[in-house]
mmCIF file with all atom_site columns, C-alpha atoms in Angstrom:
data_model
loop_
_atom_site.group_PDB
_atom_site.id
_atom_site.type_symbol
_atom_site.label_atom_id
_atom_site.label_alt_id
_atom_site.label_comp_id
_atom_site.label_asym_id
_atom_site.label_entity_id
_atom_site.label_seq_id
_atom_site.pdbx_PDB_ins_code
_atom_site.Cartn_x
_atom_site.Cartn_y
_atom_site.Cartn_z
_atom_site.occupancy
_atom_site.B_iso_or_equiv
_atom_site.pdbx_formal_charge
_atom_site.auth_seq_id
_atom_site.auth_comp_id
_atom_site.auth_asym_id
_atom_site.auth_atom_id
_atom_site.pdbx_PDB_model_num
ATOM 1   C CA . UNK C 1 1   ? 11.221  9.836   18.018  1.00 97.00 ? 26  UNK C CA 1
ATOM 2   C CA . UNK C 1 2   ? 11.503  7.105   15.394  1.00 98.00 ? 27  UNK C CA 1
ATOM 3   C CA . UNK C 1 3   ? 8.570   6.399   13.106  1.00 98.00 ? 28  UNK C CA 1
ATOM 4   C CA . UNK C 1 4   ? 8.411   3.496   10.666  1.00 98.00 ? 29  UNK C CA 1
ATOM 5   C CA . UNK C 1 5   ? 6.214   3.635   7.591   1.00 98.00 ? 30  UNK C CA 1
ATOM 6   C CA . UNK C 1 6   ? 4.946   0.254   6.379   1.00 98.00 ? 31  UNK C CA 1
ATOM 7   C CA . UNK C 1 7   ? 4.209   0.317   2.650   1.00 98.00 ? 32  UNK C CA 1
ATOM 8   C CA . UNK C 1 8   ? 1.785   -2.573  2.231   1.00 97.00 ? 33  UNK C CA 1
ATOM 9   C CA . UNK C 1 9   ? 1.654   -2.940  -1.539  1.00 96.00 ? 34  UNK C CA 1
ATOM 10  C CA . UNK C 1 10  ? 3.327   -5.932  -3.206  1.00 93.00 ? 35  UNK C CA 1
ATOM 11  C CA . UNK C 1 11  ? 3.633   -3.986  -6.459  1.00 93.00 ? 36  UNK C CA 1
ATOM 12  C CA . UNK C 1 12  ? 6.766   -2.202  -7.583  1.00 92.00 ? 37  UNK C CA 1
ATOM 13  C CA . UNK C 1 13  ? 6.397   0.618   -8.387  1.00 93.00 ? 38  UNK C CA 1
ATOM 14  C CA . UNK C 1 14  ? 3.189   1.482   -6.567  1.00 96.00 ? 39  UNK C CA 1
ATOM 15  C CA . UNK C 1 15  ? 1.101   4.458   -5.557  1.00 97.00 ? 40  UNK C CA 1
ATOM 16  C CA . UNK C 1 16  ? 1.353   3.249   -1.961  1.00 97.00 ? 41  UNK C CA 1
ATOM 17  C CA . UNK C 1 17  ? 5.117   3.683   -2.084  1.00 97.00 ? 42  UNK C CA 1
ATOM 18  C CA . UNK C 1 18  ? 4.660   7.164   -3.518  1.00 98.00 ? 43  UNK C CA 1
ATOM 19  C CA . UNK C 1 19  ? 2.471   8.039   -0.546  1.00 98.00 ? 44  UNK C CA 1
ATOM 20  C CA . UNK C 1 20  ? 4.929   6.394   1.859   1.00 98.00 ? 45  UNK C CA 1
ATOM 21  C CA . UNK C 1 21  ? 7.808   8.446   0.447   1.00 98.00 ? 46  UNK C CA 1
ATOM 22  C CA . UNK C 1 22  ? 5.803   11.650  0.879   1.00 98.00 ? 47  UNK C CA 1
ATOM 23  C CA . UNK C 1 23  ? 5.057   10.727  4.484   1.00 98.00 ? 48  UNK C CA 1
ATOM 24  C CA . UNK C 1 24  ? 8.732   9.990   5.115   1.00 98.00 ? 49  UNK C CA 1
ATOM 25  C CA . UNK C 1 25  ? 9.681   13.405  3.717   1.00 98.00 ? 50  UNK C CA 1
ATOM 26  C CA . UNK C 1 26  ? 7.136   15.171  5.921   1.00 98.00 ? 51  UNK C CA 1
ATOM 27  C CA . UNK C 1 27  ? 8.533   13.382  8.956   1.00 98.00 ? 52  UNK C CA 1
ATOM 28  C CA . UNK C 1 28  ? 12.129  14.118  8.008   1.00 98.00 ? 53  UNK C CA 1
ATOM 29  C CA . UNK C 1 29  ? 11.289  17.800  7.586   1.00 97.00 ? 54  UNK C CA 1
ATOM 30  C CA . UNK C 1 30  ? 9.498   17.978  10.940  1.00 97.00 ? 55  UNK C CA 1
ATOM 31  C CA . UNK C 1 31  ? 10.983  19.103  14.245  1.00 96.00 ? 56  UNK C CA 1
ATOM 32  C CA . UNK C 1 32  ? 9.603   16.120  16.207  1.00 97.00 ? 57  UNK C CA 1
ATOM 33  C CA . UNK C 1 33  ? 10.807  13.065  14.257  1.00 97.00 ? 58  UNK C CA 1
ATOM 34  C CA . UNK C 1 34  ? 14.450  12.038  14.578  1.00 97.00 ? 59  UNK C CA 1
ATOM 35  C CA . UNK C 1 35  ? 14.281  9.092   12.160  1.00 98.00 ? 60  UNK C CA 1
ATOM 36  C CA . UNK C 1 36  ? 11.757  7.913   9.581   1.00 98.00 ? 61  UNK C CA 1
ATOM 37  C CA . UNK C 1 37  ? 12.204  4.683   7.654   1.00 97.00 ? 62  UNK C CA 1
ATOM 38  C CA . UNK C 1 38  ? 10.081  2.800   5.116   1.00 98.00 ? 63  UNK C CA 1
ATOM 39  C CA . UNK C 1 39  ? 9.519   -0.947  5.442   1.00 97.00 ? 64  UNK C CA 1
ATOM 40  C CA . UNK C 1 40  ? 8.233   -2.023  2.045   1.00 97.00 ? 65  UNK C CA 1
ATOM 41  C CA . UNK C 1 41  ? 6.444   -5.210  1.065   1.00 97.00 ? 66  UNK C CA 1
ATOM 42  C CA . UNK C 1 42  ? 7.125   -4.632  -2.624  1.00 95.00 ? 67  UNK C CA 1
ATOM 43  C CA . UNK C 1 43  ? 7.912   -8.046  -4.077  1.00 86.00 ? 68  UNK C CA 1
ATOM 44  C CA . UNK C 1 44  ? 6.259   -9.660  -1.019  1.00 78.00 ? 69  UNK C CA 1
ATOM 45  C CA . UNK C 1 45  ? 9.544   -10.541 0.699   1.00 79.00 ? 70  UNK C CA 1
ATOM 46  C CA . UNK C 1 46  ? 8.049   -12.284 3.749   1.00 92.00 ? 71  UNK C CA 1
ATOM 47  C CA . UNK C 1 47  ? 6.879   -15.909 3.475   1.00 93.00 ? 72  UNK C CA 1
ATOM 48  C CA . UNK C 1 48  ? 3.426   -16.881 4.669   1.00 94.00 ? 73  UNK C CA 1
ATOM 49  C CA . UNK C 1 49  ? 3.033   -17.558 8.364   1.00 95.00 ? 74  UNK C CA 1
ATOM 50  C CA . UNK C 1 50  ? 3.292   -21.129 9.601   1.00 94.00 ? 75  UNK C CA 1
ATOM 51  C CA . UNK C 1 51  ? 3.436   -22.697 13.065  1.00 92.00 ? 76  UNK C CA 1
ATOM 52  C CA . UNK C 1 52  ? 7.251   -22.900 13.090  1.00 94.00 ? 77  UNK C CA 1
ATOM 53  C CA . UNK C 1 53  ? 7.285   -19.233 14.019  1.00 91.00 ? 78  UNK C CA 1
ATOM 54  C CA . UNK C 1 54  ? 6.099   -20.330 17.505  1.00 88.00 ? 79  UNK C CA 1
ATOM 55  C CA . UNK C 1 55  ? 8.875   -22.901 17.747  1.00 90.00 ? 80  UNK C CA 1
ATOM 56  C CA . UNK C 1 56  ? 11.893  -20.569 17.481  1.00 87.00 ? 81  UNK C CA 1
ATOM 57  C CA . UNK C 1 57  ? 12.680  -22.069 14.093  1.00 93.00 ? 82  UNK C CA 1
ATOM 58  C CA . UNK C 1 58  ? 16.176  -20.863 12.970  1.00 94.00 ? 83  UNK C CA 1
ATOM 59  C CA . UNK C 1 59  ? 14.988  -20.143 9.432   1.00 93.00 ? 84  UNK C CA 1
ATOM 60  C CA . UNK C 1 60  ? 12.157  -17.961 10.686  1.00 94.00 ? 85  UNK C CA 1
ATOM 61  C CA . UNK C 1 61  ? 14.424  -16.265 13.214  1.00 94.00 ? 86  UNK C CA 1
ATOM 62  C CA . UNK C 1 62  ? 16.798  -15.218 10.423  1.00 94.00 ? 87  UNK C CA 1
ATOM 63  C CA . UNK C 1 63  ? 13.960  -13.972 8.209   1.00 93.00 ? 88  UNK C CA 1
ATOM 64  C CA . UNK C 1 64  ? 12.246  -11.972 10.949  1.00 94.00 ? 89  UNK C CA 1
ATOM 65  C CA . UNK C 1 65  ? 15.260  -10.468 12.696  1.00 95.00 ? 90  UNK C CA 1
ATOM 66  C CA . UNK C 1 66  ? 15.589  -7.350  10.454  1.00 94.00 ? 91  UNK C CA 1
ATOM 67  C CA . UNK C 1 67  ? 11.895  -6.577  10.798  1.00 95.00 ? 92  UNK C CA 1
ATOM 68  C CA . UNK C 1 68  ? 11.898  -7.219  14.539  1.00 96.00 ? 93  UNK C CA 1
ATOM 69  C CA . UNK C 1 69  ? 14.902  -4.988  15.040  1.00 97.00 ? 94  UNK C CA 1
ATOM 70  C CA . UNK C 1 70  ? 13.389  -2.111  13.060  1.00 97.00 ? 95  UNK C CA 1
ATOM 71  C CA . UNK C 1 71  ? 9.929   -2.361  14.594  1.00 98.00 ? 96  UNK C CA 1
ATOM 72  C CA . UNK C 1 72  ? 11.209  -2.807  18.147  1.00 97.00 ? 97  UNK C CA 1
ATOM 73  C CA . UNK C 1 73  ? 13.241  0.387   17.876  1.00 98.00 ? 98  UNK C CA 1
ATOM 74  C CA . UNK C 1 74  ? 10.270  2.369   16.523  1.00 98.00 ? 99  UNK C CA 1
ATOM 75  C CA . UNK C 1 75  ? 8.041   4.577   18.640  1.00 98.00 ? 100 UNK C CA 1
ATOM 76  C CA . UNK C 1 76  ? 5.140   4.710   16.178  1.00 98.00 ? 101 UNK C CA 1
ATOM 77  C CA . UNK C 1 77  ? 4.004   3.447   12.792  1.00 98.00 ? 102 UNK C CA 1
ATOM 78  C CA . UNK C 1 78  ? 2.221   4.588   9.673   1.00 98.00 ? 103 UNK C CA 1
ATOM 79  C CA . UNK C 1 79  ? 0.504   1.716   7.858   1.00 98.00 ? 104 UNK C CA 1
ATOM 80  C CA . UNK C 1 80  ? -0.059  2.478   4.157   1.00 98.00 ? 105 UNK C CA 1
ATOM 81  C CA . UNK C 1 81  ? -2.450  0.050   2.477   1.00 98.00 ? 106 UNK C CA 1
ATOM 82  C CA . UNK C 1 82  ? -3.890  0.034   -1.017  1.00 97.00 ? 107 UNK C CA 1
ATOM 83  C CA . UNK C 1 83  ? -7.380  -1.306  -1.567  1.00 96.00 ? 108 UNK C CA 1
ATOM 84  C CA . UNK C 1 84  ? -7.221  -4.438  -3.684  1.00 94.00 ? 109 UNK C CA 1
ATOM 85  C CA . UNK C 1 85  ? -10.576 -5.951  -4.582  1.00 93.00 ? 110 UNK C CA 1
ATOM 86  C CA . UNK C 1 86  ? -12.024 -4.180  -1.564  1.00 93.00 ? 111 UNK C CA 1
ATOM 87  C CA . UNK C 1 87  ? -9.425  -5.670  0.766   1.00 95.00 ? 112 UNK C CA 1
ATOM 88  C CA . UNK C 1 88  ? -6.038  -5.235  2.426   1.00 97.00 ? 113 UNK C CA 1
ATOM 89  C CA . UNK C 1 89  ? -3.273  -6.957  0.403   1.00 95.00 ? 114 UNK C CA 1
ATOM 90  C CA . UNK C 1 90  ? -2.462  -10.488 1.538   1.00 94.00 ? 115 UNK C CA 1
ATOM 91  C CA . UNK C 1 91  ? 1.162   -9.614  2.268   1.00 95.00 ? 116 UNK C CA 1
ATOM 92  C CA . UNK C 1 92  ? 0.182   -6.846  4.664   1.00 97.00 ? 117 UNK C CA 1
ATOM 93  C CA . UNK C 1 93  ? -2.247  -9.077  6.574   1.00 96.00 ? 118 UNK C CA 1
ATOM 94  C CA . UNK C 1 94  ? 0.503   -11.703 6.689   1.00 96.00 ? 119 UNK C CA 1
ATOM 95  C CA . UNK C 1 95  ? 2.872   -9.121  8.152   1.00 97.00 ? 120 UNK C CA 1
ATOM 96  C CA . UNK C 1 96  ? 0.563   -8.623  11.118  1.00 96.00 ? 121 UNK C CA 1
ATOM 97  C CA . UNK C 1 97  ? 0.487   -12.383 11.673  1.00 95.00 ? 122 UNK C CA 1
ATOM 98  C CA . UNK C 1 98  ? 4.276   -12.260 11.913  1.00 96.00 ? 123 UNK C CA 1
ATOM 99  C CA . UNK C 1 99  ? 4.372   -9.277  14.299  1.00 95.00 ? 124 UNK C CA 1
ATOM 100 C CA . UNK C 1 100 ? 4.154   -9.730  18.043  1.00 93.00 ? 125 UNK C CA 1
ATOM 101 C CA . UNK C 1 101 ? 3.494   -7.407  20.951  1.00 94.00 ? 126 UNK C CA 1
ATOM 102 C CA . UNK C 1 102 ? 7.263   -7.284  21.497  1.00 94.00 ? 127 UNK C CA 1
ATOM 103 C CA . UNK C 1 103 ? 7.693   -5.238  18.324  1.00 97.00 ? 128 UNK C CA 1
ATOM 104 C CA . UNK C 1 104 ? 4.504   -3.191  17.925  1.00 98.00 ? 129 UNK C CA 1
ATOM 105 C CA . UNK C 1 105 ? 2.561   -3.693  21.144  1.00 97.00 ? 130 UNK C CA 1
ATOM 106 C CA . UNK C 1 106 ? 1.044   -0.568  22.694  1.00 98.00 ? 131 UNK C CA 1
ATOM 107 C CA . UNK C 1 107 ? 2.630   1.665   20.066  1.00 98.00 ? 132 UNK C CA 1
ATOM 108 C CA . UNK C 1 108 ? 0.442   4.061   18.075  1.00 98.00 ? 133 UNK C CA 1
ATOM 109 C CA . UNK C 1 109 ? -0.167  3.647   14.359  1.00 98.00 ? 134 UNK C CA 1
ATOM 110 C CA . UNK C 1 110 ? -1.810  5.847   11.764  1.00 98.00 ? 135 UNK C CA 1
ATOM 111 C CA . UNK C 1 111 ? -3.753  4.053   9.017   1.00 98.00 ? 136 UNK C CA 1
ATOM 112 C CA . UNK C 1 112 ? -3.345  5.515   5.527   1.00 98.00 ? 137 UNK C CA 1
ATOM 113 C CA . UNK C 1 113 ? -5.248  3.826   2.713   1.00 98.00 ? 138 UNK C CA 1
ATOM 114 C CA . UNK C 1 114 ? -4.848  4.388   -0.999  1.00 97.00 ? 139 UNK C CA 1
ATOM 115 C CA . UNK C 1 115 ? -7.407  4.215   -3.790  1.00 96.00 ? 140 UNK C CA 1
ATOM 116 C CA . UNK C 1 116 ? -7.314  5.135   -7.450  1.00 94.00 ? 141 UNK C CA 1
ATOM 117 C CA . UNK C 1 117 ? -11.005 6.046   -7.226  1.00 94.00 ? 142 UNK C CA 1
ATOM 118 C CA . UNK C 1 118 ? -13.496 6.837   -4.480  1.00 94.00 ? 143 UNK C CA 1
ATOM 119 C CA . UNK C 1 119 ? -12.688 3.743   -2.369  1.00 94.00 ? 144 UNK C CA 1
ATOM 120 C CA . UNK C 1 120 ? -10.256 3.182   0.463   1.00 95.00 ? 145 UNK C CA 1
ATOM 121 C CA . UNK C 1 121 ? -12.655 2.760   3.387   1.00 97.00 ? 146 UNK C CA 1
ATOM 122 C CA . UNK C 1 122 ? -12.738 -1.044  3.439   1.00 97.00 ? 147 UNK C CA 1
ATOM 123 C CA . UNK C 1 123 ? -9.027  -1.484  4.274   1.00 97.00 ? 148 UNK C CA 1
ATOM 124 C CA . UNK C 1 124 ? -9.453  0.920   7.195   1.00 98.00 ? 149 UNK C CA 1
ATOM 125 C CA . UNK C 1 125 ? -12.250 -1.207  8.615   1.00 97.00 ? 150 UNK C CA 1
ATOM 126 C CA . UNK C 1 126 ? -10.348 -4.443  7.974   1.00 97.00 ? 151 UNK C CA 1
ATOM 127 C CA . UNK C 1 127 ? -7.156  -3.255  9.673   1.00 98.00 ? 152 UNK C CA 1
ATOM 128 C CA . UNK C 1 128 ? -9.057  -1.938  12.676  1.00 97.00 ? 153 UNK C CA 1
ATOM 129 C CA . UNK C 1 129 ? -11.075 -5.140  12.978  1.00 96.00 ? 154 UNK C CA 1
ATOM 130 C CA . UNK C 1 130 ? -8.524  -7.905  12.557  1.00 94.00 ? 155 UNK C CA 1
ATOM 131 C CA . UNK C 1 131 ? -4.867  -6.847  12.549  1.00 96.00 ? 156 UNK C CA 1
ATOM 132 C CA . UNK C 1 132 ? -4.270  -5.748  16.139  1.00 96.00 ? 157 UNK C CA 1
ATOM 133 C CA . UNK C 1 133 ? -5.640  -8.395  18.525  1.00 95.00 ? 158 UNK C CA 1
ATOM 134 C CA . UNK C 1 134 ? -2.541  -10.274 19.706  1.00 94.00 ? 159 UNK C CA 1
ATOM 135 C CA . UNK C 1 135 ? 0.206   -7.888  18.613  1.00 96.00 ? 160 UNK C CA 1
ATOM 136 C CA . UNK C 1 136 ? -1.539  -5.003  20.463  1.00 97.00 ? 161 UNK C CA 1
ATOM 137 C CA . UNK C 1 137 ? -0.699  -2.302  17.922  1.00 98.00 ? 162 UNK C CA 1
ATOM 138 C CA . UNK C 1 138 ? -2.748  0.804   18.792  1.00 98.00 ? 163 UNK C CA 1
ATOM 139 C CA . UNK C 1 139 ? -4.445  2.473   15.839  1.00 98.00 ? 164 UNK C CA 1
ATOM 140 C CA . UNK C 1 140 ? -5.211  6.088   16.612  1.00 98.00 ? 165 UNK C CA 1
ATOM 141 C CA . UNK C 1 141 ? -8.731  7.391   15.888  1.00 98.00 ? 166 UNK C CA 1
ATOM 142 C CA . UNK C 1 142 ? -7.523  9.561   13.017  1.00 98.00 ? 167 UNK C CA 1
ATOM 143 C CA . UNK C 1 143 ? -6.994  8.018   9.568   1.00 98.00 ? 168 UNK C CA 1
ATOM 144 C CA . UNK C 1 144 ? -6.204  9.164   6.046   1.00 98.00 ? 169 UNK C CA 1
ATOM 145 C CA . UNK C 1 145 ? -7.983  7.832   2.956   1.00 98.00 ? 170 UNK C CA 1
ATOM 146 C CA . UNK C 1 146 ? -6.078  8.982   -0.116  1.00 97.00 ? 171 UNK C CA 1
ATOM 147 C CA . UNK C 1 147 ? -8.602  8.913   -2.937  1.00 96.00 ? 172 UNK C CA 1
ATOM 148 C CA . UNK C 1 148 ? -7.792  9.476   -6.622  1.00 96.00 ? 173 UNK C CA 1
ATOM 149 C CA . UNK C 1 149 ? -4.170  8.985   -5.638  1.00 97.00 ? 174 UNK C CA 1
ATOM 150 C CA . UNK C 1 150 ? -2.753  9.347   -9.147  1.00 96.00 ? 175 UNK C CA 1
ATOM 151 C CA . UNK C 1 151 ? -3.664  13.041  -9.038  1.00 97.00 ? 176 UNK C CA 1
ATOM 152 C CA . UNK C 1 152 ? -1.963  14.020  -5.784  1.00 96.00 ? 177 UNK C CA 1
ATOM 153 C CA . UNK C 1 153 ? 1.426   13.965  -4.051  1.00 97.00 ? 178 UNK C CA 1
ATOM 154 C CA . UNK C 1 154 ? 3.314   13.833  -7.336  1.00 96.00 ? 179 UNK C CA 1
ATOM 155 C CA . UNK C 1 155 ? 6.726   15.488  -7.622  1.00 92.00 ? 180 UNK C CA 1
ATOM 156 C CA . UNK C 1 156 ? 5.672   17.420  -10.733 1.00 94.00 ? 181 UNK C CA 1
ATOM 157 C CA . UNK C 1 157 ? 2.973   19.936  -9.732  1.00 93.00 ? 182 UNK C CA 1
ATOM 158 C CA . UNK C 1 158 ? 1.547   19.691  -13.249 1.00 95.00 ? 183 UNK C CA 1
ATOM 159 C CA . UNK C 1 159 ? 0.502   16.111  -12.477 1.00 95.00 ? 184 UNK C CA 1
ATOM 160 C CA . UNK C 1 160 ? -1.526  17.116  -9.426  1.00 95.00 ? 185 UNK C CA 1
ATOM 161 C CA . UNK C 1 161 ? -5.108  18.189  -8.883  1.00 94.00 ? 186 UNK C CA 1
ATOM 162 C CA . UNK C 1 162 ? -4.237  21.454  -7.164  1.00 94.00 ? 187 UNK C CA 1
ATOM 163 C CA . UNK C 1 163 ? -7.043  21.624  -4.596  1.00 96.00 ? 188 UNK C CA 1
ATOM 164 C CA . UNK C 1 164 ? -6.988  17.938  -3.687  1.00 96.00 ? 189 UNK C CA 1
ATOM 165 C CA . UNK C 1 165 ? -3.204  17.887  -3.472  1.00 96.00 ? 190 UNK C CA 1
ATOM 166 C CA . UNK C 1 166 ? -3.127  20.848  -1.099  1.00 97.00 ? 191 UNK C CA 1
ATOM 167 C CA . UNK C 1 167 ? -5.835  19.296  1.083   1.00 97.00 ? 192 UNK C CA 1
ATOM 168 C CA . UNK C 1 168 ? -4.084  15.942  1.444   1.00 97.00 ? 193 UNK C CA 1
ATOM 169 C CA . UNK C 1 169 ? -0.680  17.475  2.110   1.00 97.00 ? 194 UNK C CA 1
ATOM 170 C CA . UNK C 1 170 ? -2.139  19.557  4.920   1.00 98.00 ? 195 UNK C CA 1
ATOM 171 C CA . UNK C 1 171 ? -4.204  16.737  6.396   1.00 98.00 ? 196 UNK C CA 1
ATOM 172 C CA . UNK C 1 172 ? -1.315  14.251  6.297   1.00 98.00 ? 197 UNK C CA 1
ATOM 173 C CA . UNK C 1 173 ? 0.970   16.735  8.056   1.00 98.00 ? 198 UNK C CA 1
ATOM 174 C CA . UNK C 1 174 ? -1.621  17.309  10.787  1.00 98.00 ? 199 UNK C CA 1
ATOM 175 C CA . UNK C 1 175 ? -2.276  13.573  11.271  1.00 98.00 ? 200 UNK C CA 1
ATOM 176 C CA . UNK C 1 176 ? 1.452   12.885  11.615  1.00 98.00 ? 201 UNK C CA 1
ATOM 177 C CA . UNK C 1 177 ? 1.765   15.574  14.286  1.00 98.00 ? 202 UNK C CA 1
ATOM 178 C CA . UNK C 1 178 ? -1.135  13.931  16.108  1.00 98.00 ? 203 UNK C CA 1
ATOM 179 C CA . UNK C 1 179 ? 0.617   10.548  15.805  1.00 98.00 ? 204 UNK C CA 1
ATOM 180 C CA . UNK C 1 180 ? 3.704   12.047  17.424  1.00 98.00 ? 205 UNK C CA 1
ATOM 181 C CA . UNK C 1 181 ? 1.666   13.174  20.426  1.00 98.00 ? 206 UNK C CA 1
ATOM 182 C CA . UNK C 1 182 ? 0.163   9.708   20.798  1.00 98.00 ? 207 UNK C CA 1
ATOM 183 C CA . UNK C 1 183 ? 3.662   8.237   20.667  1.00 98.00 ? 208 UNK C CA 1
ATOM 184 C CA . UNK C 1 184 ? 4.818   10.515  23.464  1.00 98.00 ? 209 UNK C CA 1
ATOM 185 C CA . UNK C 1 185 ? 1.741   9.675   25.540  1.00 98.00 ? 210 UNK C CA 1
ATOM 186 C CA . UNK C 1 186 ? 2.100   5.904   25.176  1.00 98.00 ? 211 UNK C CA 1
ATOM 187 C CA . UNK C 1 187 ? 5.807   5.712   26.016  1.00 97.00 ? 212 UNK C CA 1
ATOM 188 C CA . UNK C 1 188 ? 5.306   5.925   29.813  1.00 97.00 ? 213 UNK C CA 1
ATOM 189 C CA . UNK C 1 189 ? 2.538   3.310   29.635  1.00 96.00 ? 214 UNK C CA 1
ATOM 190 C CA . UNK C 1 190 ? 4.956   0.791   28.096  1.00 96.00 ? 215 UNK C CA 1
ATOM 191 C CA . UNK C 1 191 ? 7.702   1.848   30.488  1.00 95.00 ? 216 UNK C CA 1
ATOM 192 C CA . UNK C 1 192 ? 5.433   1.202   33.490  1.00 96.00 ? 217 UNK C CA 1
ATOM 193 C CA . UNK C 1 193 ? 5.476   -2.532  32.778  1.00 94.00 ? 218 UNK C CA 1
ATOM 194 C CA . UNK C 1 194 ? 1.694   -2.886  33.021  1.00 94.00 ? 219 UNK C CA 1
ATOM 195 C CA . UNK C 1 195 ? 1.452   -3.964  29.370  1.00 93.00 ? 220 UNK C CA 1
ATOM 196 C CA . UNK C 1 196 ? 3.475   -7.141  30.099  1.00 90.00 ? 221 UNK C CA 1
ATOM 197 C CA . UNK C 1 197 ? 1.245   -9.804  31.632  1.00 91.00 ? 222 UNK C CA 1
ATOM 198 C CA . UNK C 1 198 ? 2.087   -13.509 31.353  1.00 88.00 ? 223 UNK C CA 1
ATOM 199 C CA . UNK C 1 199 ? -1.469  -14.678 31.996  1.00 92.00 ? 224 UNK C CA 1
ATOM 200 C CA . UNK C 1 200 ? -3.062  -12.312 29.508  1.00 93.00 ? 225 UNK C CA 1
ATOM 201 C CA . UNK C 1 201 ? -0.461  -12.415 26.768  1.00 89.00 ? 226 UNK C CA 1
ATOM 202 C CA . UNK C 1 202 ? -3.068  -12.569 23.973  1.00 91.00 ? 227 UNK C CA 1
ATOM 203 C CA . UNK C 1 203 ? -6.063  -10.400 23.246  1.00 92.00 ? 228 UNK C CA 1
ATOM 204 C CA . UNK C 1 204 ? -9.668  -11.592 23.606  1.00 90.00 ? 229 UNK C CA 1
#
């Protein structure tokens, strides 16, 4: 089982990366995940989508190859998104424009959103509504909204709100175990070949 964590913040450092690192550690310590890797958008390394991506443009092919290789070899994903101005960061939405069903199609993903206050729900709704249609990524029903993130998942226990930190650590661990079971369940569906259909290559 290989799970890739997408850290969707352009900032460096960021609270999203802190959460992503915690998730990676949980996966590495588990008995079900063989490999866990973070794909970070810190610094916004991917250019904005343009139509050349449909034309097998050599420049785009070179840019996208590392991402395609990593995502294609992954069985599941965790998408970590901060809430910026009530929205998903532009770089993360751009990433889903650059992904195809060949990399993420019919693979499960857990949404994890990050807020410094009581927010975090809007990015969940946005990702579920508009980031999956043609690439066919499968968001599982469970989600994590990490609120007041500065006070949890810190390496120094003195920096954490004890009760909230314990709650989120337990809930994240449970959600990741659930993601693993979805990954196992969806593997035979992809292997069956039914997900590949030339006539219906895009979603409605």
